[in-house]
Short mmCIF file of C-alpha atoms in Angstrom, two decimals:
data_model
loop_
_atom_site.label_atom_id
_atom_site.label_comp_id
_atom_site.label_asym_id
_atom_site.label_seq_id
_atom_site.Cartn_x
_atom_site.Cartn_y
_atom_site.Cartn_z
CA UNK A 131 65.60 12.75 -39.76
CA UNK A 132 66.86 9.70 -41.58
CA UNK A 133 66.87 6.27 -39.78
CA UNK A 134 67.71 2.88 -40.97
CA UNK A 135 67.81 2.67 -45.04
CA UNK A 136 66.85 6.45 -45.15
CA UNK A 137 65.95 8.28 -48.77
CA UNK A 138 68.02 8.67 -51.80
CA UNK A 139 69.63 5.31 -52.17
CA UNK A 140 68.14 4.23 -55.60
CA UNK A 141 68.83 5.30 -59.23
CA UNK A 142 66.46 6.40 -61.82
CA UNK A 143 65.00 3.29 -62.57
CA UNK A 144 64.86 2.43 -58.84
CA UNK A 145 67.55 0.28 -58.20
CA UNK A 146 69.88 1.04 -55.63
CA UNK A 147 74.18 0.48 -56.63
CA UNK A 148 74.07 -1.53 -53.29
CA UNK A 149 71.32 -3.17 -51.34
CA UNK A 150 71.41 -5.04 -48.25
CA UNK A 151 68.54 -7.02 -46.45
CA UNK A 152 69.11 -8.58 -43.34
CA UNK A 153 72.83 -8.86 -43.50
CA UNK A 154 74.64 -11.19 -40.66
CA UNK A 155 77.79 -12.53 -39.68
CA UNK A 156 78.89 -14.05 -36.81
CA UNK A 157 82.69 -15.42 -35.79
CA UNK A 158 81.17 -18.13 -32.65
CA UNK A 159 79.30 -16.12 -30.30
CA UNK A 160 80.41 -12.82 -31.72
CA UNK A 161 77.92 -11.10 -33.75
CA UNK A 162 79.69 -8.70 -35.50
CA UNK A 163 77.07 -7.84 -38.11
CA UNK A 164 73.92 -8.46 -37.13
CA UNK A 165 70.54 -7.42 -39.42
CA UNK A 166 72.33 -4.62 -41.22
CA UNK A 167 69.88 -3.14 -44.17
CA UNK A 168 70.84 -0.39 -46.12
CA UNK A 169 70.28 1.50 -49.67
CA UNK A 170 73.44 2.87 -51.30
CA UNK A 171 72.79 5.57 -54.66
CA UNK A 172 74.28 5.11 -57.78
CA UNK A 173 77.20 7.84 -57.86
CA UNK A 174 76.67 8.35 -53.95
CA UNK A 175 79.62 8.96 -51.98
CA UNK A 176 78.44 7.12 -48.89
CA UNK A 177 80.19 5.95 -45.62
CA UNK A 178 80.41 3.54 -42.72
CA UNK A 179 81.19 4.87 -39.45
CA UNK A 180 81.57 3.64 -35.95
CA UNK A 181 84.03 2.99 -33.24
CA UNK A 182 86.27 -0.16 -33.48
CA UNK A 183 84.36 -3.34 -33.21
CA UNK A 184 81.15 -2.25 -35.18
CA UNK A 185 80.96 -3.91 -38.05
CA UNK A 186 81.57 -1.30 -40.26
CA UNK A 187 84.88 -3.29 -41.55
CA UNK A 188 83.04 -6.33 -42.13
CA UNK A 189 80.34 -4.73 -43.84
CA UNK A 190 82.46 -3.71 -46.37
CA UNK A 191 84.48 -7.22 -46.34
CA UNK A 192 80.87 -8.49 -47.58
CA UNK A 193 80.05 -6.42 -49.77
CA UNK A 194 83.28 -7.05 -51.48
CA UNK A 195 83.36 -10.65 -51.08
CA UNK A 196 86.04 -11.78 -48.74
CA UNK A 197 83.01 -12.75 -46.25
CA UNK A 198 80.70 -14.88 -46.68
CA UNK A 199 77.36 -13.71 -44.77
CA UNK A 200 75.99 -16.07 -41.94
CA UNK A 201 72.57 -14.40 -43.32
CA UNK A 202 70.80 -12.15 -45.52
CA UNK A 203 71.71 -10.58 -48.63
CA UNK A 204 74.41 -8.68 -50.80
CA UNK A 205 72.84 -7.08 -54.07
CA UNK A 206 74.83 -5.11 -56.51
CA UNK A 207 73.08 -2.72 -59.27
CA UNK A 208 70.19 -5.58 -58.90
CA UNK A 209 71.56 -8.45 -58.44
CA UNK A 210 72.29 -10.58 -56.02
CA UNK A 211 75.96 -11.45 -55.59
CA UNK A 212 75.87 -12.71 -52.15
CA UNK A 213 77.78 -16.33 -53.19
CA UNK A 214 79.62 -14.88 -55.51
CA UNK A 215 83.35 -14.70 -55.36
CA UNK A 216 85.12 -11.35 -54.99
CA UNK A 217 86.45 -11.45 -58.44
CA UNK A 218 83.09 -12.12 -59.86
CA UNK A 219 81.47 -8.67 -58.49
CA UNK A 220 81.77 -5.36 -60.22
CA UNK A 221 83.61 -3.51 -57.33
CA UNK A 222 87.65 -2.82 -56.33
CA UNK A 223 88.70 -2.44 -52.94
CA UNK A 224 91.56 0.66 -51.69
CA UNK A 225 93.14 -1.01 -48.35
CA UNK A 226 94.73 1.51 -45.84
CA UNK A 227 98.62 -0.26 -46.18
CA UNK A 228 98.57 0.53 -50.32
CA UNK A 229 98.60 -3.00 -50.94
CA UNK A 230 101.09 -1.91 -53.94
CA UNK A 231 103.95 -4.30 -55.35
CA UNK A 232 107.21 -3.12 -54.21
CA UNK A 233 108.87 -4.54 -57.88
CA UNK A 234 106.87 -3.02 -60.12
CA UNK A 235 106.96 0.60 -61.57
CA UNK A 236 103.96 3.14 -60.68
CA UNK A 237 102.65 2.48 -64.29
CA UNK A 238 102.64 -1.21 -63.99
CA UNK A 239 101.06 -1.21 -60.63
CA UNK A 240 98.05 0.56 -61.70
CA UNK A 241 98.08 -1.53 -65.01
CA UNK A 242 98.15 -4.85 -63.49
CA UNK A 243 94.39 -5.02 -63.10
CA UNK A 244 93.70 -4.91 -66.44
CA UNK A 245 97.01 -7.53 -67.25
CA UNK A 246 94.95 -9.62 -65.74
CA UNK A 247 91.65 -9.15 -67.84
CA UNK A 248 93.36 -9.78 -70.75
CA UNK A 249 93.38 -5.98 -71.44
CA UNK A 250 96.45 -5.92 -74.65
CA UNK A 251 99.43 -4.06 -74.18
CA UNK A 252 98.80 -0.70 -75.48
CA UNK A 253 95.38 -0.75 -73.94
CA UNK A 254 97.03 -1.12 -70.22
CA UNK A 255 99.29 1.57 -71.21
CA UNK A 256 97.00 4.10 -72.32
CA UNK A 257 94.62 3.62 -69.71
CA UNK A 258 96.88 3.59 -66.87
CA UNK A 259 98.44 7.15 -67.91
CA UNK A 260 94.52 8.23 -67.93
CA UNK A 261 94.41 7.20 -64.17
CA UNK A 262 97.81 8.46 -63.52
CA UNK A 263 96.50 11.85 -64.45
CA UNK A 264 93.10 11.49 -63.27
CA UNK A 265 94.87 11.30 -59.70
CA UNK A 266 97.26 14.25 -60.75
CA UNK A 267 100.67 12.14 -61.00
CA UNK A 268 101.96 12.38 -64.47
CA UNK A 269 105.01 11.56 -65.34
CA UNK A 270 105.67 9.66 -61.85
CA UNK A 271 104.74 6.12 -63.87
CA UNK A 272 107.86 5.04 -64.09
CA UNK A 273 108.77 5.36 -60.52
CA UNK A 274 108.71 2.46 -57.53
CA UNK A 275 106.35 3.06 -54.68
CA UNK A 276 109.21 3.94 -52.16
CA UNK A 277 110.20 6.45 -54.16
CA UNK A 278 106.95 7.77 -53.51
CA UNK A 279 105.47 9.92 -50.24
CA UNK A 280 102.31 8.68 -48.70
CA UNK A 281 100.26 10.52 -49.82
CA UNK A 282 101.50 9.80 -53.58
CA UNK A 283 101.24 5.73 -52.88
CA UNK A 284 97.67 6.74 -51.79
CA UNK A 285 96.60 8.08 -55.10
CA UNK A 286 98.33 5.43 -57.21
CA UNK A 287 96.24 2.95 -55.13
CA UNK A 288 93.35 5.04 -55.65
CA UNK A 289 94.25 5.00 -59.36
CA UNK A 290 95.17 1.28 -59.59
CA UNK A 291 91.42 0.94 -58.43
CA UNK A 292 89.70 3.24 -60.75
CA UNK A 293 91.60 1.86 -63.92
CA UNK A 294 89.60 -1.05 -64.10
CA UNK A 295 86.16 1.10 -63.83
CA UNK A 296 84.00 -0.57 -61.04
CA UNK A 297 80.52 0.00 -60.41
CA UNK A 298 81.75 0.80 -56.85
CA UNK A 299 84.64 1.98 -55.04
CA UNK A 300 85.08 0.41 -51.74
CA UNK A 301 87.05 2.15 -49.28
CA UNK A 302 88.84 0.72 -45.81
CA UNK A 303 90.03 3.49 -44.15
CA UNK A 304 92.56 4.42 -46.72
CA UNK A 305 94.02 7.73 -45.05
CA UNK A 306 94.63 5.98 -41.60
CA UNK A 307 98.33 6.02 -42.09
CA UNK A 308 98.68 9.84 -43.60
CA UNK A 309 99.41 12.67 -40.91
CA UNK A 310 96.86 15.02 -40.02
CA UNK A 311 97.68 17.70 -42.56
CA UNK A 312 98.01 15.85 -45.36
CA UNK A 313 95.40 13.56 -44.40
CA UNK A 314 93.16 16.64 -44.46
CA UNK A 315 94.47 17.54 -47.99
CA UNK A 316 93.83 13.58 -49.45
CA UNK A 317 90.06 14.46 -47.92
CA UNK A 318 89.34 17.11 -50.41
CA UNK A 319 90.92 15.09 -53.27
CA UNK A 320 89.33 12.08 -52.81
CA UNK A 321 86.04 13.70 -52.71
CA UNK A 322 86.78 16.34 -55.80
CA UNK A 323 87.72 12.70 -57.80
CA UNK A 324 84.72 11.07 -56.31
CA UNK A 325 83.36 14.34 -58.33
CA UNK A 326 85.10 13.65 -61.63
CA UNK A 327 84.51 9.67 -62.12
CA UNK A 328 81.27 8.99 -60.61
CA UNK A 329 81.10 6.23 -59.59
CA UNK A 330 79.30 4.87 -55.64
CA UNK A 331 82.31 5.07 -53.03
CA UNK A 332 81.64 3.77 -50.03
CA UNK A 333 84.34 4.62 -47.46
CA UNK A 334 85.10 2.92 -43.97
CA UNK A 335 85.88 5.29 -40.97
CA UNK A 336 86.27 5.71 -37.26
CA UNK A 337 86.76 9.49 -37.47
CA UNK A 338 83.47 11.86 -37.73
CA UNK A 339 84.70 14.72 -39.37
CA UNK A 340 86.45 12.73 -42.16
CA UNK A 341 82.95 11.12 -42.26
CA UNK A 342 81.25 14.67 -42.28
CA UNK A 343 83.65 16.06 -44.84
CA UNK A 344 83.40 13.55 -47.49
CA UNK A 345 79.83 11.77 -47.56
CA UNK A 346 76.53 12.60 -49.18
CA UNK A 347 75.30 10.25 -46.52
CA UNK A 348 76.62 8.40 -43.29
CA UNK A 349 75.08 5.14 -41.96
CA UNK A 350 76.63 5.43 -38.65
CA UNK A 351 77.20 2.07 -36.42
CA UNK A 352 77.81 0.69 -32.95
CA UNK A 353 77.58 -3.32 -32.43
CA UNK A 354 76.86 -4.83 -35.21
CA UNK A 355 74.29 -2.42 -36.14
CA UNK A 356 72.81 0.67 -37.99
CA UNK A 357 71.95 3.17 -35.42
CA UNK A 358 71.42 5.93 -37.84
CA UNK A 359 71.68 6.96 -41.68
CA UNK A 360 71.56 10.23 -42.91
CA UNK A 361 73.30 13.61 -44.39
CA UNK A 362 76.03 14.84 -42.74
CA UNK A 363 73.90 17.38 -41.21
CA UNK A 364 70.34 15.39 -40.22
CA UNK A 365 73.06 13.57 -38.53
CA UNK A 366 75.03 16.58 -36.26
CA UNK A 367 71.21 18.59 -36.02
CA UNK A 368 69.11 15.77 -35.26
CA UNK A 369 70.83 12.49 -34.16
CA UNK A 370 68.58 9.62 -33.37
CA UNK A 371 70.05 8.08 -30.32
CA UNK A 372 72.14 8.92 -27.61
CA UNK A 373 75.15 7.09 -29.35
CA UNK A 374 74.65 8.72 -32.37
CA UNK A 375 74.77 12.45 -30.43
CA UNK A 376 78.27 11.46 -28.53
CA UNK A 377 80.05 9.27 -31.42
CA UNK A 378 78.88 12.11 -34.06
CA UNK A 379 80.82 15.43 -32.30
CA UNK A 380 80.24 16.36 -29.03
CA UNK A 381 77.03 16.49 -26.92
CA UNK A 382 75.73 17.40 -23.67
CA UNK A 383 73.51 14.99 -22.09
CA UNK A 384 70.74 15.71 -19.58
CA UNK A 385 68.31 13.74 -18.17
CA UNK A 386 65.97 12.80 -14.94
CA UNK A 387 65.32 15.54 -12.39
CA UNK A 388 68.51 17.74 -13.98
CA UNK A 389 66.08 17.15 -18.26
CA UNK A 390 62.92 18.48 -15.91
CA UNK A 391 64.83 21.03 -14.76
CA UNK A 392 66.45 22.47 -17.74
CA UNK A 393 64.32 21.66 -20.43
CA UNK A 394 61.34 21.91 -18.46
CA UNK A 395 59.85 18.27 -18.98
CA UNK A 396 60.98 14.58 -18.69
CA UNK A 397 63.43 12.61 -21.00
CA UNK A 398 67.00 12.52 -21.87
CA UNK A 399 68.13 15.57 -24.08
CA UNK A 400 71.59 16.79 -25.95
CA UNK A 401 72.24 19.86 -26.68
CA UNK A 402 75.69 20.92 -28.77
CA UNK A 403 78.26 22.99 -27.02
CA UNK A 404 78.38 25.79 -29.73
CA UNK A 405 74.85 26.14 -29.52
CA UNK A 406 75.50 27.45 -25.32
CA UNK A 407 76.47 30.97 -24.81
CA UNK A 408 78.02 31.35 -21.42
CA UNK A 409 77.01 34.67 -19.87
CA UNK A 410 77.96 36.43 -16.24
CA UNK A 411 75.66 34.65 -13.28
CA UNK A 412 74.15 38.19 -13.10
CA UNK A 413 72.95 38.31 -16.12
CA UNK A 414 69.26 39.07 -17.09
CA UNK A 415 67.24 35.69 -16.75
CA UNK A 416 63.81 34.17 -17.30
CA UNK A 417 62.35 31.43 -15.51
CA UNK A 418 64.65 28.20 -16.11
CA UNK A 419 63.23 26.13 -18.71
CA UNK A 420 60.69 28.42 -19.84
CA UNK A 421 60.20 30.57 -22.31
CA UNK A 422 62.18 30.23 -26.08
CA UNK A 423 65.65 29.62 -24.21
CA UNK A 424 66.76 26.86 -21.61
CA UNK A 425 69.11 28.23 -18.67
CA UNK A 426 71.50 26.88 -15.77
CA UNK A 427 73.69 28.51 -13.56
CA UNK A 428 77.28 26.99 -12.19
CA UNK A 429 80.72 26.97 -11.90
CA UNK A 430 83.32 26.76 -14.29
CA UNK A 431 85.65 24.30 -13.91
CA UNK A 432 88.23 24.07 -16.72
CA UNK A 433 89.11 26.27 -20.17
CA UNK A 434 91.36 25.06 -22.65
CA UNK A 435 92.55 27.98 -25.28
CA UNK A 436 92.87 26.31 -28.65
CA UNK A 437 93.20 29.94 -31.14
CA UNK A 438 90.48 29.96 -32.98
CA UNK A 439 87.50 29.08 -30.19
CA UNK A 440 88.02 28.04 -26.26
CA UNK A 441 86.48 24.79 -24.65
CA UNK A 442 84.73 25.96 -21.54
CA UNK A 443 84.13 22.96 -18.94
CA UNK A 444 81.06 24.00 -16.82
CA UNK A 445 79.69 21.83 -13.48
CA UNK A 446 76.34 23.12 -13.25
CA UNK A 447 73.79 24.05 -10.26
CA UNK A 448 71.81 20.90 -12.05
CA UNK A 449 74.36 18.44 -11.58
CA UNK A 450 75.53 17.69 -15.19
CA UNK A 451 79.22 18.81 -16.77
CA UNK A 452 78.39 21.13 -19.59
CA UNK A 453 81.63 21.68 -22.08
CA UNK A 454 80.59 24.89 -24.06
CA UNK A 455 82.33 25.84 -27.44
CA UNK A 456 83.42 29.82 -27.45
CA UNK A 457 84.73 31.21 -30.89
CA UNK A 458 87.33 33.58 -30.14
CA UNK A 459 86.16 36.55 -32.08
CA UNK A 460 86.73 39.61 -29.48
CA UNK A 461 87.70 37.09 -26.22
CA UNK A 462 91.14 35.48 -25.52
CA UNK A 463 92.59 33.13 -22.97
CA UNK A 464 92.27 36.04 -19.96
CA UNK A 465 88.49 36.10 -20.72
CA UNK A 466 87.14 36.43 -17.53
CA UNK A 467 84.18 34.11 -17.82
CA UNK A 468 86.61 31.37 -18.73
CA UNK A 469 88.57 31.41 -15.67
CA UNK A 470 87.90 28.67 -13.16
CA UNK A 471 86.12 29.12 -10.01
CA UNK A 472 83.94 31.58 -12.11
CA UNK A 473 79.82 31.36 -11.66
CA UNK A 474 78.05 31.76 -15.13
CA UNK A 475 75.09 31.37 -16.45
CA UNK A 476 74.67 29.34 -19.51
CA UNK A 477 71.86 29.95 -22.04
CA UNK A 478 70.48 27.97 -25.30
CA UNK A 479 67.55 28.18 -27.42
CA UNK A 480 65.00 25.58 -26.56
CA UNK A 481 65.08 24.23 -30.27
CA UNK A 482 68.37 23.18 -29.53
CA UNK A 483 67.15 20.58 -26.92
CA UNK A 484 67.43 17.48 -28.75
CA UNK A 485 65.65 14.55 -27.47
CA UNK A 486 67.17 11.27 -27.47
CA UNK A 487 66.76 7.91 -26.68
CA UNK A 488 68.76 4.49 -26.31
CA UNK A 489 68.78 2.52 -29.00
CA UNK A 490 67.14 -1.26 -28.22
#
C-alpha cells in the first residue's frame, strides 16, 4: 500500500519533476489546500483526484503559478519556484474550455507559444506541423477552431501545449466537455501521446475510472488533503481509508456488531461487489465468518440488468445493504437469484475483507 508521497516519484539522480512540502492555501476561513506533500516522477503520468471542493484544482493552480501558496513549497526538477511567476516555470497548462483563439488558424494557435519566445518564423512553422502530427491532425492547420469537433479542438490544445516542450504537462480536467464515447477514445490518446513525448503529466479529475485508465499513479483527495497515493491498483485492492474505498469504485462497508459478525472480529471492513458471489440460501455453508470465506444470508431487494454484468442490491440478515456485481456469462435478467423478494446467500473470500479506517 502506498500512502502520502508513496515510491517512485524521483528520477535517476533523485530528484523528483515535482515536489511539494507542506503546501497550503487558504481563501478566509476556507482551507482548501491544507499540508499537501507529494513526489511526482520524471515522465510519470500522474493524477489528482477527488470530489468537487478538494483541492485537487488548486493544487494544480500552484503548481502552475496562478496561486500563490499561503504555505509551504512548490519545487520543479529541483528547484524551488514557489514565488515565481507562471511564465517563469517550465510547465504549460491544457484548460477544459480549449482556451483557443477563435481568429487564428489551427497552425497559428499552436504556434503562438513560441511567437512569443521569439521563436523565428520558419521555426514556429516547422514545429507546429510536428505537433500537428504528433496529435494526428495534419493538414487541418489551416483551419479555425469552429470548424473543428471537440474532440479535434482538444488535441490542438493538447498540441499548442506540447509545442513549446515543458518539463510538465499540467492537466485541468480537459475531457470534461467531450461525450462519453469520445471522451473514452481522447483517454487512450492522451495516454498513448503521454507514451510518445515523455514528458510528467499531471491530470486533474473527479471521475475514477478516467483516473484508473490513464495514471501510473493517483494521489487521491478529499478536503484539502491527500488521503491516499498509489497505482491504480494498490488503490482499488487495498484503499487506505474509508473515503478512499467509496470515492475509488464501489465498496461495501461493514462494521460494529454486523464487522464481528461477518468477518468474524471488530473494525470497519469493505469488501468489492465483484468479489461476492450470490448463491441460493440453501446452499452448502460453513460457520459465518470462519473458515477461508466470509458469509451472510438475506433478501434481495433490487437488480438492475445492464448487458454485460447485473447489479444485485442485497439487505442482509446482518443489517447492511450489500450491492453485488454479477457478470452475465450464462445468467440474464430472469435469473432467478436476481429477482426481488429472493433469500440468498452471499459468499467472499476472507482476503477480500479490507480493513479500513477514517482518516483524522
Amino acid at each position: 500500500m502506498a500512502t502520502g508521497i508513496g515510491t517512485g516519484g524521483t528520477t535517476g539522480d533523485g530528484t523528483p519533476a515535482i515536489r511539494l512540502r507542506g503546501l497550503r492555501k487558504s481563501f478566509g476561513d476556507v482551507h482548501a489546500v491544507d499540508g499537501v506533500e507529494l513526489d511526482v516522477a520524471e515522465g510519470e503520468f500522474f493524477s489528482l483526484l477527488g470530489p468537487s471542493g478538494s483541492g485537487k484544482t488548486t493544487v494544480l493552480r500552484l503548481i502552475a503559478g496562478f496561486e500563490t501558496p499561503t504555505d509551504g513549497t512548490v519545487s520543479l526538477a529541483g528547484e524551488d519556484v514557489t514565488r515565481r511567476a507562471p511564465f517563469e516555470r517550465d510547465v504549460t497548462t491544457v484548460f477544459q474550455d480549449y482556451a483557443l483563439f477563435p481568429h487564428m488558424t489551427v497552425e497559428q494557435n499552436i504556434a503562438y507559444g513560441l511567437k512569443v519566445r521569439g521563436a523565428s518564423r520558419k521555426e514556429r512553422a516547422a514545429r507546429a506541423r510536428a505537433a500537428l502530427a504528433s496529435v494526428r491532425l495534419e493538414g487541418f492547420g489551416g483551419r479555425r477552431p469552429d470548424r473543428l469537433s471537440g474532440g479535434q479542438r482538444q488535441r490542438v490544445a493538447l498540441a499548442r501545449a506540447l509545442v513549446v516542450r515543458p518539463r510538465v504537462l499540467l492537466l485541468d480536467e480537459p475531457l470534461g466537455a467531450l461525450d462519453l464515447k469520445l471522451r473514452e477514445q481522447m483517454q487512450s490518446e492522451l495516454k498513448e501521446l503521454q507514451r510518445d513525448v515523455g514528458i510528467t503529466f499531471v491530470l486533474v479529475t473527479h471521475d475514477q475510472a478516467e483516473a484508473l485508465a490513464l495514471s501510473d499513479r493517483v494521489a487521491v483527495m478529499n478536503a484539502g488533503r491527500v488521503e491516499q497515493v498509489g497505482t491504480p491498483g494498490e488503490l482499488y485492492e487495498a484503499p487506505a481509508s474509508a473515503f478512499v474505498a467509496s470515492f475509488v469504485g464501489t465498496s461495501n462497508t461493514v462494521t460494529g456488531p454486523a464487522a464481528e459478525l461477518i468477518v468474524g472480529k471488530p473494525g470497519t471492513f469493505g469488501v468489492r461487489p465483484e468479489k461476492i458471489r450470490v448463491l441460493a440460501a440453501d446452499a452448502e455453508q460453513g460457520r459465518t465468518g470462519r473458515g477461508d470465506h466470509s458469509e451472510v444470508h438475506g433478501t434481495v431487494a433490487d437488480a438492475v440488468y445492464l448487458g454485460d454484468h447485473t447489479r444485485v442490491v442485497v439487505d442482509t440478515d446482518a443489517g447492511e445493504r450489500f450491492v453485488v456485481v454479477r457478470q452475465n456469462l450464462d445468467t440474464s435478467a430472469a435469473d432467478a437469484l436476481a429477482l426481488p423478494g429472493t433469500r440468498v446467500l452471499l459468499r467472499w473470500h476472507r482476503r477480500h475483507n479490507i480493513p479500513l479506517h477514517h482518516a483524522s
